[in-house]
XYZ file of C-alpha atoms in Angstrom:
758
model
C 55.253 211.875 276.204
C 51.996 213.725 276.697
C 51.113 214.072 273.044
C 51.835 217.820 272.788
C 52.599 218.790 269.268
C 55.631 221.060 269.364
C 54.255 223.219 266.645
C 50.966 223.679 268.371
C 52.741 224.212 271.620
C 55.063 226.851 270.236
C 52.310 228.554 268.408
C 50.316 228.705 271.638
C 53.378 229.960 273.371
C 53.742 232.721 270.848
C 50.184 233.750 271.247
C 50.336 233.553 274.991
C 53.626 235.265 274.918
C 51.912 238.352 273.909
C 48.708 237.963 275.818
C 49.553 235.747 278.799
C 52.897 236.505 280.367
C 52.475 233.675 282.853
C 52.410 231.037 280.088
C 56.165 230.928 279.825
C 56.349 229.836 283.407
C 53.921 227.040 282.613
C 56.161 225.859 279.817
C 59.487 226.269 281.524
C 58.287 224.605 284.664
C 57.761 221.338 282.675
C 60.058 218.465 283.267
C 61.733 217.051 280.088
C 63.182 213.613 279.794
C 65.627 215.017 277.314
C 65.889 218.467 275.928
C 68.357 219.807 273.432
C 69.106 223.471 273.329
C 71.267 225.098 270.770
C 72.769 227.808 272.762
C 74.817 230.183 270.745
C 74.832 227.552 268.006
C 75.954 224.847 270.430
C 74.060 221.887 271.755
C 73.365 221.365 275.382
C 71.636 218.375 276.853
C 69.292 218.851 279.748
C 68.315 215.511 281.131
C 66.362 216.917 283.953
C 66.049 220.645 284.197
C 63.725 223.508 284.591
C 63.697 226.302 282.233
C 64.709 229.297 284.231
C 62.457 232.234 284.135
C 63.548 235.582 282.862
C 66.236 233.895 280.701
C 67.635 236.218 278.175
C 68.935 234.359 275.068
C 69.141 234.463 271.341
C 68.344 231.334 269.157
C 69.155 231.475 265.544
C 67.796 229.038 264.552
C 66.183 226.882 267.217
C 65.308 223.269 266.512
C 63.156 221.458 269.007
C 62.958 217.691 268.871
C 60.470 215.856 271.073
C 60.890 212.077 271.596
C 58.547 209.658 273.302
C 59.532 206.274 274.684
C 58.686 204.675 271.330
C 61.239 207.012 269.753
C 58.539 208.822 267.875
C 59.909 212.261 267.041
C 58.462 215.640 266.301
C 60.680 218.399 264.975
C 60.114 222.096 265.032
C 62.567 224.546 263.635
C 62.293 228.192 264.601
C 64.403 231.030 263.448
C 64.007 233.843 265.885
C 65.919 236.802 267.290
C 65.902 238.242 270.770
C 66.517 241.875 271.088
C 66.892 243.167 274.623
C 65.178 240.072 275.892
C 62.250 240.364 273.469
C 62.200 237.439 270.960
C 61.158 238.084 267.394
C 60.220 235.100 265.101
C 61.452 235.415 261.574
C 60.588 231.880 260.221
C 58.933 228.670 261.342
C 58.874 225.181 259.710
C 55.614 224.716 257.801
C 53.046 223.298 260.164
C 51.165 220.548 258.210
C 48.552 217.918 259.052
C 46.855 215.119 257.002
C 43.118 214.920 256.523
C 41.728 211.601 255.104
C 38.376 209.707 254.716
C 39.488 207.724 257.690
C 42.244 205.482 258.859
C 40.497 202.358 257.482
C 40.291 202.162 253.697
C 39.127 199.343 251.411
C 41.676 198.031 248.878
C 41.302 199.368 245.339
C 39.019 202.148 246.721
C 39.951 205.719 245.787
C 41.008 207.736 248.884
C 41.386 211.553 248.862
C 44.058 213.040 251.132
C 44.528 216.721 251.978
C 47.445 218.443 253.770
C 46.335 221.795 255.289
C 49.476 223.799 256.142
C 50.347 226.920 258.145
C 53.692 228.578 257.684
C 55.260 231.665 259.413
C 57.727 233.416 257.279
C 59.338 236.831 257.889
C 56.906 237.546 260.693
C 53.987 236.800 258.369
C 51.660 233.800 258.410
C 51.571 232.005 255.022
C 48.447 229.968 254.202
C 48.658 229.875 250.398
C 49.732 226.314 249.491
C 50.846 227.420 246.077
C 53.885 228.941 247.730
C 54.740 225.585 249.311
C 56.102 222.324 247.847
C 54.366 219.017 248.833
C 55.875 215.496 248.608
C 53.617 212.501 249.377
C 54.822 209.004 250.365
C 51.966 206.433 250.651
C 54.086 203.646 252.119
C 53.582 201.253 249.136
C 56.506 202.582 247.135
C 54.501 205.412 245.637
C 56.216 208.829 246.137
C 54.652 211.762 244.370
C 55.403 215.492 244.283
C 52.095 217.234 243.883
C 49.759 219.655 245.570
C 48.236 219.600 249.001
C 45.394 217.352 247.769
C 46.213 213.780 246.557
C 44.179 210.712 245.414
C 45.515 207.206 245.992
C 44.426 203.514 245.984
C 46.036 200.469 247.533
C 45.784 197.035 245.766
C 46.951 194.998 248.709
C 45.532 195.013 252.198
C 47.772 196.013 255.109
C 48.955 198.966 257.232
C 50.567 201.829 255.353
C 52.249 204.976 256.804
C 51.263 208.036 254.813
C 53.795 210.863 255.010
C 53.656 214.333 253.538
C 56.640 216.691 253.424
C 55.963 220.437 253.019
C 58.801 222.765 252.195
C 58.710 226.563 252.217
C 62.055 226.749 250.578
C 63.985 227.019 253.827
C 62.434 224.638 256.288
C 60.362 221.485 255.918
C 57.377 220.356 257.873
C 56.202 216.757 258.132
C 52.895 215.027 258.883
C 52.291 211.259 259.281
C 49.106 209.154 259.122
C 48.819 205.370 259.664
C 46.215 203.890 257.293
C 44.766 200.374 257.541
C 43.843 199.029 254.057
C 41.339 196.230 254.438
C 40.833 193.315 251.954
C 37.748 192.926 249.725
C 36.374 189.380 250.074
C 35.800 187.414 246.850
C 32.204 186.463 246.166
C 30.837 183.671 243.924
C 27.520 184.906 242.598
C 26.356 181.655 241.004
C 27.623 178.297 239.665
C 26.945 177.422 236.030
C 26.083 173.751 235.540
C 23.268 171.192 235.635
C 21.259 170.464 238.732
C 19.972 167.089 237.523
C 21.996 164.331 235.843
C 22.501 160.555 235.732
C 25.195 158.327 237.142
C 28.525 158.354 235.292
C 27.418 161.343 233.225
C 30.287 163.811 232.942
C 28.933 167.287 233.745
C 30.690 170.637 233.453
C 30.558 173.287 236.188
C 31.977 176.824 236.022
C 32.259 180.099 237.973
C 33.722 181.901 234.983
C 32.237 185.448 234.892
C 30.218 184.582 238.000
C 32.707 185.854 240.649
C 33.399 189.366 241.952
C 36.400 190.739 243.882
C 38.666 193.690 243.802
C 40.251 194.261 240.422
C 43.722 193.518 241.715
C 42.603 190.221 243.236
C 40.577 188.873 240.312
C 43.575 187.607 238.394
C 44.924 185.668 241.354
C 41.729 184.040 242.592
C 41.897 180.291 243.189
C 38.928 177.904 243.272
C 38.587 174.567 245.032
C 35.594 172.309 244.327
C 34.241 169.765 246.791
C 31.867 167.360 245.010
C 30.599 165.810 248.260
C 31.638 162.311 247.148
C 35.163 162.437 248.510
C 36.683 163.941 245.381
C 37.974 167.462 244.721
C 39.047 169.589 241.784
C 40.544 173.021 241.141
C 39.969 175.693 238.525
C 37.264 178.024 237.310
C 35.742 175.283 235.133
C 35.683 171.602 236.117
C 34.096 168.338 234.982
C 32.804 165.577 237.209
C 30.697 162.427 237.206
C 29.051 160.656 240.135
C 29.096 156.864 240.343
C 26.229 156.606 242.832
C 22.847 158.204 242.565
C 21.711 160.640 245.300
C 21.579 164.302 246.389
C 24.892 166.174 246.487
C 25.868 169.716 247.558
C 28.750 170.934 245.465
C 30.798 173.514 247.372
C 33.136 175.830 245.514
C 35.667 177.834 247.547
C 37.087 181.144 246.252
C 40.491 182.161 247.687
C 42.160 185.503 246.970
C 45.819 186.415 247.233
C 45.336 187.550 250.840
C 44.110 184.104 251.845
C 40.514 185.244 252.253
C 38.062 182.400 251.556
C 34.373 182.452 250.647
C 32.190 179.597 249.396
C 29.131 178.864 247.284
C 26.924 175.761 247.384
C 25.416 174.274 244.232
C 22.937 171.429 244.851
C 22.610 168.581 242.303
C 20.483 165.452 242.014
C 22.170 162.344 240.466
C 19.658 159.833 239.090
C 20.041 156.052 238.841
C 20.969 154.426 235.448
C 19.293 151.086 234.762
C 21.328 148.242 233.221
C 20.873 147.683 229.476
C 21.703 144.585 227.404
C 23.299 145.502 224.074
C 23.703 142.095 222.385
C 24.551 140.098 220.408
C 21.247 138.296 220.678
C 21.948 135.513 218.166
C 25.091 133.387 217.977
C 26.160 130.344 215.984
C 28.712 127.747 217.016
C 29.796 124.392 215.703
C 28.868 121.191 217.413
C 31.313 120.100 220.056
C 32.632 123.591 220.705
C 32.250 124.844 224.234
C 29.847 127.794 224.063
C 31.378 130.899 225.571
C 28.719 133.590 225.178
C 29.874 136.998 226.377
C 27.005 139.509 226.242
C 27.670 143.209 225.786
C 25.817 145.528 228.182
C 25.786 149.055 229.582
C 25.591 150.305 233.161
C 27.470 152.632 235.411
C 31.004 151.669 236.248
C 30.277 151.068 239.915
C 27.068 149.156 239.228
C 28.828 146.870 236.758
C 30.763 145.329 239.610
C 27.580 144.168 241.311
C 25.515 143.091 238.291
C 23.829 139.700 238.480
C 23.488 137.613 235.281
C 20.797 134.971 234.920
C 20.775 132.870 231.743
C 17.898 130.557 230.962
C 18.665 128.218 228.054
C 16.159 125.488 227.244
C 14.776 125.815 230.779
C 18.178 125.494 232.469
C 19.477 128.441 234.503
C 23.088 129.581 234.501
C 24.403 132.327 236.780
C 27.614 133.830 235.492
C 28.612 136.869 233.440
C 29.608 134.542 230.593
C 27.459 131.639 229.432
C 29.630 128.541 229.268
C 28.029 125.248 228.312
C 27.817 122.509 225.698
C 24.661 122.183 223.625
C 23.473 119.689 221.052
C 22.904 120.307 217.368
C 19.996 122.619 216.556
C 18.367 125.827 217.802
C 18.316 126.743 221.492
C 16.300 129.700 222.781
C 16.482 131.455 226.109
C 16.696 134.727 227.984
C 19.257 136.799 229.805
C 18.215 138.819 232.860
C 20.548 141.569 234.032
C 19.991 142.901 237.594
C 21.894 145.672 239.369
C 22.395 146.213 243.092
C 19.253 148.385 243.317
C 17.076 145.698 241.794
C 16.752 147.339 238.384
C 16.614 144.755 235.572
C 16.762 144.331 231.820
C 15.600 141.161 230.057
C 16.270 140.142 226.440
C 15.683 137.037 224.347
C 18.644 135.172 222.851
C 18.931 132.430 220.225
C 21.795 129.959 219.893
C 22.280 127.768 216.825
C 24.610 124.781 217.091
C 25.716 123.652 213.643
C 26.474 119.999 213.047
C 30.111 119.033 212.564
C 30.594 116.248 210.040
C 32.623 113.470 211.647
C 35.981 112.429 210.269
C 37.442 108.969 209.929
C 41.010 107.963 209.234
C 42.781 104.709 208.549
C 46.219 103.993 207.161
C 47.182 101.774 204.268
C 48.419 98.376 205.391
C 51.172 96.162 204.041
C 50.708 92.487 204.907
C 53.420 89.936 204.245
C 53.616 86.381 205.435
C 51.259 83.472 205.921
C 47.536 84.033 205.691
C 46.023 84.871 209.049
C 43.342 87.157 210.486
C 44.324 90.813 210.394
C 43.000 93.470 212.752
C 42.134 96.715 210.996
C 41.545 99.833 213.085
C 39.777 103.011 212.007
C 39.665 106.178 214.083
C 36.775 108.625 213.961
C 36.381 112.071 215.428
C 33.195 113.975 216.193
C 31.969 116.329 218.865
C 32.223 114.983 222.372
C 28.483 114.437 222.653
C 28.209 112.616 219.355
C 31.064 110.172 219.857
C 28.872 107.388 221.170
C 26.390 107.680 218.282
C 28.864 107.035 215.482
C 28.162 104.045 213.207
C 30.988 102.453 211.202
C 30.640 100.580 207.930
C 33.503 98.605 206.374
C 33.833 97.446 202.753
C 36.577 94.907 202.016
C 35.659 92.819 198.958
C 32.269 92.787 200.568
C 30.707 94.409 203.606
C 32.021 93.523 207.033
C 30.470 94.310 210.379
C 32.883 95.612 213.004
C 33.538 93.040 215.675
C 34.242 95.694 218.264
C 33.757 99.447 218.710
C 35.458 101.076 221.663
C 35.380 104.655 222.951
C 38.740 106.262 223.541
C 39.724 109.633 224.978
C 40.240 111.459 221.697
C 37.719 109.813 219.408
C 35.964 106.617 218.509
C 37.871 103.580 217.276
C 36.394 100.701 215.284
C 38.209 97.379 214.991
C 37.432 94.704 212.393
C 39.057 91.320 211.797
C 39.680 90.352 208.175
C 41.649 87.602 206.486
C 42.869 87.887 202.881
C 42.333 84.946 200.553
C 45.205 85.613 198.196
C 47.995 88.030 197.408
C 47.077 91.316 195.799
C 46.158 94.926 196.415
C 42.812 95.236 198.153
C 41.063 98.554 197.746
C 38.893 99.094 200.792
C 36.967 101.843 202.519
C 35.439 102.618 205.871
C 32.666 105.112 206.519
C 31.263 106.650 209.669
C 27.804 108.166 210.166
C 26.727 110.413 213.033
C 23.294 110.755 214.629
C 22.223 113.390 212.098
C 22.955 111.104 209.158
C 26.091 112.948 208.080
C 28.487 110.408 206.567
C 32.157 110.594 205.704
C 34.293 107.907 204.064
C 37.988 107.109 203.966
C 39.557 104.832 201.357
C 42.647 102.757 201.924
C 44.627 99.941 200.294
C 45.820 96.704 201.842
C 48.899 95.399 200.062
C 48.878 91.627 200.652
C 51.697 89.232 199.815
C 50.990 85.719 201.082
C 54.211 83.848 201.677
C 53.566 80.945 203.976
C 57.178 79.801 204.207
C 58.575 83.358 204.228
C 60.993 82.536 201.413
C 60.363 85.739 199.526
C 58.220 84.006 196.899
C 54.473 84.594 197.113
C 52.433 81.428 197.494
C 50.750 82.001 194.133
C 54.089 82.200 192.342
C 55.313 79.107 194.112
C 52.186 77.313 192.970
C 52.885 78.311 189.353
C 56.278 76.606 189.649
C 54.749 73.597 191.304
C 56.398 74.426 194.589
C 55.053 73.822 197.976
C 55.345 76.132 200.911
C 57.778 73.942 202.768
C 60.695 76.309 202.929
C 62.772 78.942 201.212
C 64.787 76.418 199.112
C 62.430 73.906 197.601
C 65.048 72.022 195.523
C 67.793 72.171 198.126
C 70.380 73.636 195.759
C 71.364 76.266 198.317
C 69.693 78.966 196.225
C 66.507 80.305 197.775
C 63.460 80.110 195.598
C 63.132 83.882 195.409
C 66.689 84.213 194.109
C 66.160 81.578 191.445
C 62.918 83.156 190.297
C 64.016 86.770 190.334
C 67.705 86.608 189.425
C 69.029 83.325 187.982
C 65.658 82.549 186.358
C 66.180 78.865 187.108
C 63.606 76.329 188.186
C 63.283 76.553 191.977
C 61.838 73.033 191.976
C 64.783 71.467 190.058
C 68.254 71.625 191.477
C 69.684 71.087 187.930
C 67.600 73.229 185.628
C 69.697 72.655 182.456
C 70.432 68.962 183.212
C 74.153 69.459 182.823
C 74.945 67.355 185.896
C 75.752 70.538 187.870
C 73.375 71.875 190.519
C 72.083 75.379 189.934
C 73.540 76.507 193.219
C 75.979 74.325 195.126
C 75.773 70.586 195.679
C 76.838 70.189 199.294
C 77.872 66.591 198.597
C 80.584 67.620 196.133
C 81.061 71.229 197.220
C 80.535 72.771 193.831
C 77.822 73.898 191.482
C 77.007 76.431 188.824
C 76.783 79.261 191.361
C 80.309 78.406 192.507
C 81.829 77.826 189.056
C 80.152 80.730 187.336
C 78.581 78.611 184.596
C 75.161 79.372 183.185
C 72.576 77.343 185.147
C 70.155 77.644 182.235
C 72.658 76.449 179.570
C 74.064 72.936 179.889
C 77.100 73.785 177.733
C 78.170 77.218 178.830
C 81.194 77.477 176.513
C 79.462 75.743 173.575
C 82.249 73.226 173.003
C 79.897 70.225 172.762
C 80.477 68.935 176.274
C 78.010 69.266 179.127
C 79.268 71.542 181.888
C 78.975 68.661 184.354
C 81.103 66.328 182.208
C 83.790 68.998 181.927
C 83.756 69.533 185.698
C 83.561 65.927 186.880
C 85.681 64.582 183.956
C 85.970 61.327 182.036
C 88.373 58.433 181.991
C 91.093 58.003 179.379
C 93.943 55.544 178.882
C 97.274 57.014 177.783
C 100.152 54.920 176.400
C 103.549 56.541 176.635
C 106.542 55.849 174.346
C 108.040 53.458 176.869
C 104.898 51.381 176.702
C 103.574 52.484 180.073
C 99.795 52.889 180.199
C 98.232 55.543 182.435
C 94.505 55.317 183.189
C 93.370 58.707 184.416
C 90.363 60.960 184.869
C 90.617 64.254 183.035
C 88.520 67.443 183.231
C 88.173 70.598 181.216
C 87.153 74.173 181.843
C 83.386 74.522 181.241
C 83.883 78.209 180.477
C 86.511 77.719 177.701
C 86.086 75.845 174.389
C 89.752 74.842 174.231
C 91.058 74.517 177.744
C 94.695 73.777 176.811
C 94.586 75.969 173.700
C 95.954 73.186 171.468
C 93.511 73.979 168.633
C 91.374 71.008 169.598
C 88.088 71.746 171.321
C 87.500 70.063 174.608
C 84.819 67.960 172.905
C 87.299 66.835 170.209
C 89.697 65.816 172.922
C 86.823 63.940 174.572
C 86.301 62.056 171.322
C 90.046 61.529 170.794
C 90.503 60.369 174.400
C 93.191 62.980 174.994
C 93.663 65.243 177.983
C 91.976 68.623 177.372
C 94.282 70.198 179.911
C 97.482 69.005 178.167
C 98.467 69.937 174.609
C 100.617 66.726 174.400
C 98.797 64.060 176.340
C 101.261 61.201 175.671
C 104.352 63.396 175.961
C 105.732 62.197 172.627
C 106.678 65.642 171.439
C 103.786 65.931 169.048
C 100.774 68.002 169.994
C 97.425 66.338 170.277
C 96.229 68.556 167.404
C 98.913 67.321 164.996
C 98.355 63.732 165.964
C 94.629 64.172 165.347
C 95.096 65.838 161.983
C 97.626 63.298 160.681
C 95.345 60.508 161.722
C 92.521 62.004 159.711
C 94.122 63.479 156.591
C 91.712 61.935 154.143
C 89.458 64.695 152.785
C 87.656 63.394 149.713
C 85.810 66.625 148.829
C 88.677 68.920 149.766
C 86.442 71.079 151.947
C 88.952 71.292 154.798
C 87.104 68.797 157.005
C 88.358 65.198 157.132
C 86.065 62.469 156.011
C 86.127 60.955 159.522
C 84.773 64.185 161.070
C 82.129 64.606 158.404
C 80.833 61.059 158.619
C 81.757 59.711 162.046
C 82.606 62.421 164.531
C 80.008 64.928 163.475
C 79.511 68.510 164.628
C 77.595 69.900 167.655
C 75.488 72.918 166.689
C 74.037 74.943 169.584
C 71.202 77.422 169.402
C 70.574 80.608 171.358
C 67.721 78.967 173.249
C 70.152 76.526 174.855
C 69.342 73.452 172.728
C 71.902 71.639 170.576
C 72.068 68.953 167.867
C 74.834 66.755 166.390
C 75.015 67.034 162.642
C 77.039 65.313 159.878
C 78.007 66.353 156.355
C 78.706 64.643 153.031
C 82.381 63.768 152.725
C 82.112 63.861 148.942
C 80.418 67.319 148.682
C 82.230 70.365 149.980
C 78.885 72.256 150.265
C 76.576 69.604 151.563
C 73.507 71.892 151.962
C 74.231 74.002 148.898
C 73.930 77.315 150.786
C 77.095 78.747 149.286
C 79.154 78.085 152.422
C 81.838 75.419 152.315
C 81.378 72.708 154.937
C 84.654 73.903 156.508
C 83.195 77.419 156.930
C 80.193 75.982 158.692
C 82.302 73.634 160.863
C 84.673 76.244 162.257
C 83.798 79.731 163.686
C 85.927 81.796 161.377
C 85.398 85.517 160.691
C 81.654 85.429 161.124
C 81.885 83.691 164.499
C 79.136 81.136 163.754
C 79.086 77.303 163.728
C 76.205 76.345 161.451
C 74.735 73.092 160.207
C 76.539 72.084 156.987
C 73.595 69.840 156.086
C 70.930 72.618 156.428
C 71.119 75.906 154.554
C 68.971 77.595 157.282
C 70.376 76.225 160.512
C 68.132 78.208 162.886
C 65.055 77.993 160.634
C 64.522 81.742 160.683
C 63.946 81.997 156.926
C 67.331 83.561 156.303
C 69.999 81.411 154.638
C 73.149 80.790 156.614
C 75.108 82.495 153.843
C 73.137 85.706 154.356
C 73.488 85.516 158.100
C 77.160 84.951 157.719
C 77.520 88.410 156.257
C 75.210 90.021 158.837
C 76.259 91.178 162.262
C 73.736 89.777 164.694
C 72.476 91.960 167.521
C 69.950 90.693 170.012
C 67.431 92.784 171.918
C 65.215 91.636 174.678
C 62.419 94.119 175.206
C 59.389 93.704 177.413
C 56.650 96.233 177.583
C 53.108 96.273 178.892
C 50.535 97.541 176.431
C 47.106 98.567 177.655
C 44.282 97.494 175.352
C 43.150 100.297 173.101
C 46.555 101.990 173.050
C 49.645 101.724 170.856
C 52.993 100.503 172.128
C 56.228 101.358 170.378
C 59.484 99.352 170.251
C 62.700 100.775 168.891
C 65.535 98.774 167.300
C 68.760 100.590 166.587
C 71.417 99.599 164.057
C 74.678 101.439 163.620
C 76.162 99.095 161.040
C 75.318 98.117 157.489
C 73.066 95.104 157.178
C 70.933 93.304 154.625
C 68.651 91.338 156.844
C 67.279 91.553 160.348
C 65.580 88.777 162.188
C 63.021 90.287 164.566
C 60.852 88.080 166.700
C 57.800 89.753 168.223
C 56.023 87.600 170.761
C 52.856 88.930 172.290
C 50.057 87.647 174.425
C 47.027 89.017 176.178
C 45.234 88.540 179.443
C 41.497 88.930 178.966
C 38.298 87.692 180.458
C 37.211 84.313 179.104
C 34.249 85.758 177.284
C 36.409 88.405 175.622
C 39.149 86.211 174.163
C 37.413 85.925 170.790
C 37.597 89.686 170.456
C 41.373 89.825 170.840
C 42.906 91.650 167.898
C 46.498 92.704 167.405
C 48.295 94.564 164.659
C 52.103 94.702 164.294
C 53.797 97.165 161.988
C 57.453 97.746 161.227
C 58.297 101.263 160.076
C 54.586 101.715 159.362
C 54.492 98.612 157.127
C 51.993 95.963 158.063
C 53.603 92.809 159.409
C 50.834 91.024 161.317
C 47.090 91.577 161.285
C 45.216 89.483 163.853
C 47.066 87.004 165.975
C 48.827 84.367 163.889
C 51.138 82.361 166.061
C 54.355 81.223 164.474
C 53.858 83.075 161.187
C 56.812 84.604 159.442
C 56.569 87.585 157.119
C 59.118 89.218 154.892
C 59.193 92.827 153.895
C 61.624 95.384 152.644
C 62.747 98.155 154.953
C 65.609 100.563 154.745
C 67.333 102.495 157.517
């Protein structure tokens, strides 16, 4: 472990062998920790031994291995022959060493290595490397068979063991060299980017093409940027913005794949950005709307959080980012001052226009029913909150009324007026409201008034037209309310017996009956047209009946007011009234002969042979009733079978035969309509009741339909007009039938005849 190279040692031994016989003693007197001797091709271990002098031996070949305590080994192989104690060397392992620029080499730098070699072959020393074979191993996986001179570079720093193997074809020599490859530090030459900028401005910085390092490290370089504001970034090119003005040293760190770090500082000045108002500078709102003015502005993000806003509107200051206030109608000027935390300001003028809002007013139509009394009318107006108290109401109700009270409420202004109608009718009214600017709005409404003091359903005016008071719902006490009589039965609400037939229109509580109970017509005193008043038929009359045995029965008899012949004995109830027979019994005296036969036999004399006895024609007479409810008793000539000469026998006029009419045998035009009874007897009568309102200046049409053959029609057209008093002389009416003139100008009661077909 004394660093003696076996090759050098043996070579020295050989030289000294010849020239210094004592050298062998120097060698063999050495102590060896371990020595291997191949003696006669066998191994022998000498752990502690001295090489004996004058030893005669033969080694063929001899391999000497020297170990140190680190197990480093050196091998020398010698092929030699001893003849009579004199050794002769035939071959040695090539003796090689490594020459280099040094043991410390920079990565990626080109290093030149040489391996000078000495070989002893067949008792000759060989120095020509061309006769030797070299193999290089550079410890980084690169193994190359080449010459004794070799170039090599390492891309990664570290320790590498360089080994060269030299072979002479029989034996191999080895040389080792430990090389330390050192790293090349990366270097940032300069940083590309601005050196002056403003707050929040995004700047770009780069070290692209501005960094040097070994070629193998360039692709793996990493860069870390420290912007001196607490933020970092990575990459060759970065972008950054500073929120606060000031001086900053940007530091960029370059790191290679060996972990080596270098840095470069790039100074930069960040300048302050002043606040700037961007508008809008003019706004318009409507009156009553809460102004919420949000101004647009520019400043750095950080400074925006500390901006101070000062609004001055009409001399009043407001301090808030958003202007919130109520302003009156008109133009309002002011300023906005924007101040940042450093005291930098921007001031701009602003103009606000508040447009007037026209007020609104509403009121509902009213329906008033009942007695006349003061009515409270309420109108509601809306305007902006500031203008509510300035609203002025004006009412027009058949004249101008001044509100008796105006009261503010939460959601508007209400005006109350008291008004009392003078009569029933539809009152068209209006209410207007005017604000402080003179803007006026109006609302129209209708008051439907029906004055009914007694609440009987009949307006007071209508009651007055019937001569009724307002004492109650049933003025005549017939148990029919006035409204019912006026609207439905069309009877007189002031007369409990409108048709004077002895029956009340409704019900007479004293007797428990009436026309409403019986079903008779309260407007026709003889509902069935038999000649007897309805009341007489209901309440009856007294008769005296003598039976065959001589007994006399005094009784009260009645008839059905709805039937002409109650007992259907061919005698009308009126005839039985005249004959003093019972209209409810066909044989009043029970003698086996009907009342009809007894009446006919008692009156068989018929002088003119017209089918009507002389007694009936001259004494009894005939009741003729008209459609208007009136009736007359008529008589005929007992000696003339056609008393009125109208072509109808008196019998035909007395009895409702096929034509269904009872006419006056003494008048050829019973109803005075201009058409002879004979003609009407052959005409089917059809009645129409048509009412229609015609507005002056327009034409009204009435249609009459006939689906049967006829010769004559009796049409009554009754018309009237409601006009102002001073216009009555101008009233003019024209009536045409199928485009033929009938009436020109009003001519009451006139009758005209004309021909018309279909």
